[in-house]
Short mmCIF file of C-alpha atoms in Angstrom, two decimals:
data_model
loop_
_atom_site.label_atom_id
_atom_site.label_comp_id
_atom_site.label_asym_id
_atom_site.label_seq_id
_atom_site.Cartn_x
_atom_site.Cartn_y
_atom_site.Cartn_z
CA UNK A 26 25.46 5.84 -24.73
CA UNK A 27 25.97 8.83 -22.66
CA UNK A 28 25.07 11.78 -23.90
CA UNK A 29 27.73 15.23 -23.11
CA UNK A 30 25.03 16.81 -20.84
CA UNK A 31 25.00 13.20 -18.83
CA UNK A 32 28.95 13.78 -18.95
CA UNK A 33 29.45 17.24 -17.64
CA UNK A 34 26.69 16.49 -14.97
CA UNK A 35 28.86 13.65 -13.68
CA UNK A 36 31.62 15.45 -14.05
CA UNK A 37 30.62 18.40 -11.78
CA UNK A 38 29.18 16.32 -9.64
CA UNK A 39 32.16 14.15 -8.57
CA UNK A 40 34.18 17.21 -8.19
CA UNK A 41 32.64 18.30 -4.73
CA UNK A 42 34.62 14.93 -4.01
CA UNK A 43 37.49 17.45 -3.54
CA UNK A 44 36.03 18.44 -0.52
CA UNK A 45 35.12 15.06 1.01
CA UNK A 46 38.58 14.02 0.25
CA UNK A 47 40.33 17.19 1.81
CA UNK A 48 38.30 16.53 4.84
CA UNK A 49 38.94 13.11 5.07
CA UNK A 50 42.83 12.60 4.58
CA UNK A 51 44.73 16.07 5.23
CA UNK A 52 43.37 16.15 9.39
CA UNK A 53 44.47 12.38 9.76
CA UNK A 54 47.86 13.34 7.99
CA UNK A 55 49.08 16.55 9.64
CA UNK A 56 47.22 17.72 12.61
CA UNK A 57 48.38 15.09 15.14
CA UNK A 58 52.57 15.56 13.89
CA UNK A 59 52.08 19.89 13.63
CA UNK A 60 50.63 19.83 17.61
CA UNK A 61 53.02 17.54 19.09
CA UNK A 62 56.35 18.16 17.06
CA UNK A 63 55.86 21.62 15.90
CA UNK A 64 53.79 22.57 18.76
CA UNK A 65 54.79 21.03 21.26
CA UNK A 66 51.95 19.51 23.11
CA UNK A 67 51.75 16.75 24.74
CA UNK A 68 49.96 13.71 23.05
CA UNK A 69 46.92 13.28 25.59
CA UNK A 70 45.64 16.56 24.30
CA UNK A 71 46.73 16.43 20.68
CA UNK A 72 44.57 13.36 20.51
CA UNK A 73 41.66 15.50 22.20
CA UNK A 74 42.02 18.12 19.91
CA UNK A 75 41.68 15.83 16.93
CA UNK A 76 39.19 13.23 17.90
CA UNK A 77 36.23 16.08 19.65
CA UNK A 78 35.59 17.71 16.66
CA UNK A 79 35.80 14.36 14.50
CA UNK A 80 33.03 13.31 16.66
CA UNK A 81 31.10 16.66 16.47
CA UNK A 82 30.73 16.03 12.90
CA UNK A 83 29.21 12.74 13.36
CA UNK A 84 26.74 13.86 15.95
CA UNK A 85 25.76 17.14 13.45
CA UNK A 86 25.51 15.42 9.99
CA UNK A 87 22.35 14.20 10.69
CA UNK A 88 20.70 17.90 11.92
CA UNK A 89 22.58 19.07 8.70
CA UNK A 90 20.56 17.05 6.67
CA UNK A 91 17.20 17.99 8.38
CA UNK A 92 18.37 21.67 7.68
CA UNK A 93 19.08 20.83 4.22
CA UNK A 94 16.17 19.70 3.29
CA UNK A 95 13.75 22.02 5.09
CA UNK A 96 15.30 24.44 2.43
CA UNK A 97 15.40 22.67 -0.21
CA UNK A 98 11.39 22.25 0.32
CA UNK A 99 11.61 26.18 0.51
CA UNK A 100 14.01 27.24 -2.24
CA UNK A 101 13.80 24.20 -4.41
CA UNK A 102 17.74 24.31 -4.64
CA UNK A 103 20.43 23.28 -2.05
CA UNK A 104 23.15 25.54 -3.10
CA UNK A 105 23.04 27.46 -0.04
CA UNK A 106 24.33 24.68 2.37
CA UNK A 107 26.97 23.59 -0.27
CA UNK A 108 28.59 27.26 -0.67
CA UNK A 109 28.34 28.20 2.44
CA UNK A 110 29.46 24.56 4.15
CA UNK A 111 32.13 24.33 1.51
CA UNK A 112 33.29 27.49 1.87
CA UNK A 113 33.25 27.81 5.54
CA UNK A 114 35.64 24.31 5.92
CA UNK A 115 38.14 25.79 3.64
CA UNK A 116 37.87 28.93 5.71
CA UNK A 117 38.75 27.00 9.23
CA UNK A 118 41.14 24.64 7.29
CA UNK A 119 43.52 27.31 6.63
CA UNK A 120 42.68 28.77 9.97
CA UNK A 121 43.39 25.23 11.67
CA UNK A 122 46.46 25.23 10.39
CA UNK A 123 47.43 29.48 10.40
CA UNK A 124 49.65 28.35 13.42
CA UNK A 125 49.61 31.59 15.37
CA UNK A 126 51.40 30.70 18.35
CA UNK A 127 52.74 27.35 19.71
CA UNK A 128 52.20 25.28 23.58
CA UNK A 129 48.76 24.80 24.22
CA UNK A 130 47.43 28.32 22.83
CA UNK A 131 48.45 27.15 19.61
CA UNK A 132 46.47 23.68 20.06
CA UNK A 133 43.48 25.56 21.19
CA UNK A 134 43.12 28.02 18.53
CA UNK A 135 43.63 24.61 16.25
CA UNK A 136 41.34 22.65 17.77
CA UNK A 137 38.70 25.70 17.18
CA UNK A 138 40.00 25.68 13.62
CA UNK A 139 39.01 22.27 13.09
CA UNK A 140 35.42 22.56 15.07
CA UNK A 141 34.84 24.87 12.73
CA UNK A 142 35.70 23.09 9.49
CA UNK A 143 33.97 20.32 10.78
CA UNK A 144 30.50 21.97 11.49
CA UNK A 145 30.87 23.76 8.15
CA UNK A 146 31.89 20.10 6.20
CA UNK A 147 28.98 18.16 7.80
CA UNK A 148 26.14 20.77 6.26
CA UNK A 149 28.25 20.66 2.64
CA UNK A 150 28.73 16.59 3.03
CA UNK A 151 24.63 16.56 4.09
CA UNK A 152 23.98 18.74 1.26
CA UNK A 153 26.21 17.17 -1.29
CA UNK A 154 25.23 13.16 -0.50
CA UNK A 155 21.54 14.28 -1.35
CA UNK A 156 22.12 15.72 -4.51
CA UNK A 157 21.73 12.13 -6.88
CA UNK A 158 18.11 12.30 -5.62
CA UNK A 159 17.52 15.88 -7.02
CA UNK A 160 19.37 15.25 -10.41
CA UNK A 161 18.45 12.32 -11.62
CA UNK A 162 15.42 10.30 -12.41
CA UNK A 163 16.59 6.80 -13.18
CA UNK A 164 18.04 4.71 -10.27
CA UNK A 165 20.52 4.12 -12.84
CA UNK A 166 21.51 7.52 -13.09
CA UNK A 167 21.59 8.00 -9.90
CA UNK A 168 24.09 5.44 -9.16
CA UNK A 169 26.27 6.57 -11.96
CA UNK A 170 26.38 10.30 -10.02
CA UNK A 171 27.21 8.26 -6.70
CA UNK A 172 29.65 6.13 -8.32
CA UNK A 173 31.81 9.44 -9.71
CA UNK A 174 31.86 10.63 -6.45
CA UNK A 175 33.53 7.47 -4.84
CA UNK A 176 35.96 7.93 -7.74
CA UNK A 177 36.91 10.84 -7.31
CA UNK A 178 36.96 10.82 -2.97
CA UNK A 179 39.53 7.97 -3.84
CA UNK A 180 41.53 10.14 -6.12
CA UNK A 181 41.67 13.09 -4.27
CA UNK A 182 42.41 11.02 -1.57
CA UNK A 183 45.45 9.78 -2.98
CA UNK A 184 46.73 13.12 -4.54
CA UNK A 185 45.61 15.50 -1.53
CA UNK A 186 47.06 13.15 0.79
CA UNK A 187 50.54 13.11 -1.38
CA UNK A 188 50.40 16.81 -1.88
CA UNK A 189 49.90 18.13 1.45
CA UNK A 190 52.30 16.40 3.62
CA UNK A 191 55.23 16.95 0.64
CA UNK A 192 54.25 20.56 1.27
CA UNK A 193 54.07 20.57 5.04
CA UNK A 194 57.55 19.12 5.19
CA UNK A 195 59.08 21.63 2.38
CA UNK A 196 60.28 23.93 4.80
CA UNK A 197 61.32 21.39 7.77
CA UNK A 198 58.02 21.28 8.67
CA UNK A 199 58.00 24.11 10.25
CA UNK A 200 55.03 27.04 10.93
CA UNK A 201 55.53 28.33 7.16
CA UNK A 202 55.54 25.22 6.01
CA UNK A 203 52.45 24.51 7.79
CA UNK A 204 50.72 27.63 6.59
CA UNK A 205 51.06 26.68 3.40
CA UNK A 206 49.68 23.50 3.78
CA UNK A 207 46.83 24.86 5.27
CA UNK A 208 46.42 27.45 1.99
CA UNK A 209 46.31 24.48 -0.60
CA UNK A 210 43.66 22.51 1.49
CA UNK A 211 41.80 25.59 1.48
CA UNK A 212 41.98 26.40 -1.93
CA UNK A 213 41.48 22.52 -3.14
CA UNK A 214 37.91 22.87 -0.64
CA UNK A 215 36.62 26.00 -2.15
CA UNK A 216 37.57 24.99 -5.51
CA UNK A 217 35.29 21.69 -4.86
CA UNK A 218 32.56 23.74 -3.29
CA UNK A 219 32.52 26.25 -5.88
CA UNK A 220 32.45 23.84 -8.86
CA UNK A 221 29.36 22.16 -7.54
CA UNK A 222 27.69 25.26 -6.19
CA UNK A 223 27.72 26.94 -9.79
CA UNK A 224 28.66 24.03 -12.14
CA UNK A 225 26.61 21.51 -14.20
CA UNK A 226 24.98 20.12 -11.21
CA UNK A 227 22.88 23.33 -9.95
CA UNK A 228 22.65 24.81 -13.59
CA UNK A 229 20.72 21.17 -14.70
CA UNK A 230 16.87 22.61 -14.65
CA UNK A 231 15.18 20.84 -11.95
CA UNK A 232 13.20 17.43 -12.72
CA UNK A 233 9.92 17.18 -12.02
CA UNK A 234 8.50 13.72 -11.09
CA UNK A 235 4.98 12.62 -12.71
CA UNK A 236 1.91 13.25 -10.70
CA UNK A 237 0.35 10.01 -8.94
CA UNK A 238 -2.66 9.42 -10.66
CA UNK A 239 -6.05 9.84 -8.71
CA UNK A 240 -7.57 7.69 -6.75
CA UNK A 241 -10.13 5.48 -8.17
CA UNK A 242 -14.10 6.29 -6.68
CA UNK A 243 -15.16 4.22 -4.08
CA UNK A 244 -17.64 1.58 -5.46
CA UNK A 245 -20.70 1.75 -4.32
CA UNK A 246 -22.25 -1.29 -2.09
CA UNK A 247 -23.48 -3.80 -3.96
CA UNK A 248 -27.55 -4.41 -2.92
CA UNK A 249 -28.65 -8.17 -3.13
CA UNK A 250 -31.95 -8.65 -4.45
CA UNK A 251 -34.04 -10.59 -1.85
CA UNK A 252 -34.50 -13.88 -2.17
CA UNK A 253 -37.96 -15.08 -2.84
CA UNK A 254 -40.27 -16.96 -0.69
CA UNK A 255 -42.16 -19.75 -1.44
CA UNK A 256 -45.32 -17.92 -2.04
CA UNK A 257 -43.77 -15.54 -4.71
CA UNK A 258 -44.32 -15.81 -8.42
CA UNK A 259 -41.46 -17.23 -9.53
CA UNK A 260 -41.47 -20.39 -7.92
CA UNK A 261 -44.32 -21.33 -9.70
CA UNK A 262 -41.52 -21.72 -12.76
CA UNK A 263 -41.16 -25.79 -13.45
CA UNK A 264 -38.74 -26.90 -12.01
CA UNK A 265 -38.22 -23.82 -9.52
CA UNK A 266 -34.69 -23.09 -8.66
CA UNK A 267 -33.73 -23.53 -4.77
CA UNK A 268 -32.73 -20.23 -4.24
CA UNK A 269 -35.91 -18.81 -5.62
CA UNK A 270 -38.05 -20.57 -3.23
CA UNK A 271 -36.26 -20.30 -0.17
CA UNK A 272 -38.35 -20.53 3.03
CA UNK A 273 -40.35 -17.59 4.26
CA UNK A 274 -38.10 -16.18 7.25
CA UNK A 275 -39.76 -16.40 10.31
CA UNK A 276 -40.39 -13.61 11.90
CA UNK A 277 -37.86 -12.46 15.16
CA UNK A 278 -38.96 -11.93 17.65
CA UNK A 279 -41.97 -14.38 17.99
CA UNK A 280 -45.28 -12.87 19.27
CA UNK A 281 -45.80 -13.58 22.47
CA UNK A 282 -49.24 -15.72 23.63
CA UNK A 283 -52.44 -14.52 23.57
CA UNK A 284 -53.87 -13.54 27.14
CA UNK A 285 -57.68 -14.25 27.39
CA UNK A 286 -58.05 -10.46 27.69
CA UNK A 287 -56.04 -9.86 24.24
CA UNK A 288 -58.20 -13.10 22.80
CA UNK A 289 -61.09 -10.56 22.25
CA UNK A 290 -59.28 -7.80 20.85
CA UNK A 291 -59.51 -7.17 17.24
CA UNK A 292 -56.18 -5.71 16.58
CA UNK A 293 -53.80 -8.29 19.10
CA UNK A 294 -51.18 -9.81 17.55
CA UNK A 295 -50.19 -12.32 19.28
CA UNK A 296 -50.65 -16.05 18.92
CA UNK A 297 -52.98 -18.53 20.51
CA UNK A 298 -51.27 -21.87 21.62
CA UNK A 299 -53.09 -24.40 19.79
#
């Protein structure tokens, strides 16, 4: 059975799928009808202005996560990247949308609103998919935390993406109406951000996995007693095993022959051919 502490760290984990699901659905919803209907750009570079920094993001995610975890190693938390990335998307959401002027200065100063939600999403997104690793022990766990989060990115899928076209469209779908739009995406991001940042899923102390245990000493090399030779002691045992009297090794490498000169010496050793 759960316990309430398993609960609420679910719980505020699955919320920073506010964020993912802000990201995700509002862009592919309203950008490409606010540049060419209440903009008034042609569809060429409305498509340009939506797909560049969609690919950005892919292309960055992975650096994000090689940031994020170089401090994490440092800091031990990764709260930074999730504030800050969470923050700065809703920042250039509302931006994105702020609709300042219309033609194609008003799809530029989009498209830069959108660059920069999407470099500020892929360091939370990095950030936030490595957090089951730092929270939990138990694979088990860990899929539970990654299973609330698909949850909820479907759910805020559903009611962001219901929410912020009905709003959009409130005024004609006009600037204002726009504006506003942009406001509640905004506001639905940093909510998500901030609810992970300083919720139940940075406030959790941090677990600490058990130390491998040392390595074993080398053993040391094993020394074979020599095997006896037929002359020894022990093969005058009845019956003698065969490995005690083995043969006497011969000796490597043979002396060489005896010259007649070294045939007179005392101390040759060499052999004389019989």
């Amino acid at each position: 059975m759960p316990t309430p502490s398993s609960v609420r760290l679910r719980i505020g984990y699955a919320c920073g799928a506010l964020v993912t699901g802000a990201f995700t659905t509002l862009p592919g919803l309203l950008l490409l009808p606010y540049l060419t209907d209440t903009l008034g750009v042609g569809a060429a570079l409305a498509g340009c202005v939506v797909l560049i920094p969609k690919a950005w993001a892919v292309l960055l995610t992975p650096l994000a996560g090689r940031a994020g975890d170089r401090t994490h190693a440092r800091r031990g938390s990764r709260r930074r990247h999730i504030l800050t990335g969470g923050l700065g998307a809703a920042a250039g959401f509302a931006a994105m949308l702020a609709g300042v002027t219309d033609g194609a200065a008003g799809a530029a100063w989009t498209g830069l609103g959108f660059l920069l939600t999407a470099t500020a999403f892929a360091f939370f997104q990095a950030a936030y998919a490595a957090l089951p690793a730092d929270l939990a022990d138990s694979p088990r766990e860990r899929t539970r935390l990654v299973g609330g989060r698909v949850a909820g990115i479907a759910v805020a899928a559903l009611t962001i993406g219901s929410a912020g076209p009905a709003i959009a469209d409130a005024d004609g779908g006009s600037l204002a109406g726009h504006r506003w739009a942009g406001l509640f995406g905004a506001a639905v991001m940093a909510a998500g951000a901030l609810a992970v940042a300083f919720g139940p899923a940075h406030t959790r102390p941090a677990h600490t996995r058990p130390a491998a245990p040392p390595a074993p000493p080398p053993h040391p090399a094993r020394r074979t007693a020599p095997t006896p030779h037929a002359g020894s002691p022990c093969c005058a045992r009845s019956p003698p095993s065969p490995p005690c009297c083995a043969p006497r090794p011969s000796r490597w490498p043979p002396p060489a022959a005896c010259s007649p000169r070294d045939r007179t010496s005392p101390n040759t050793s060499c052999t004389t051919p019989t």
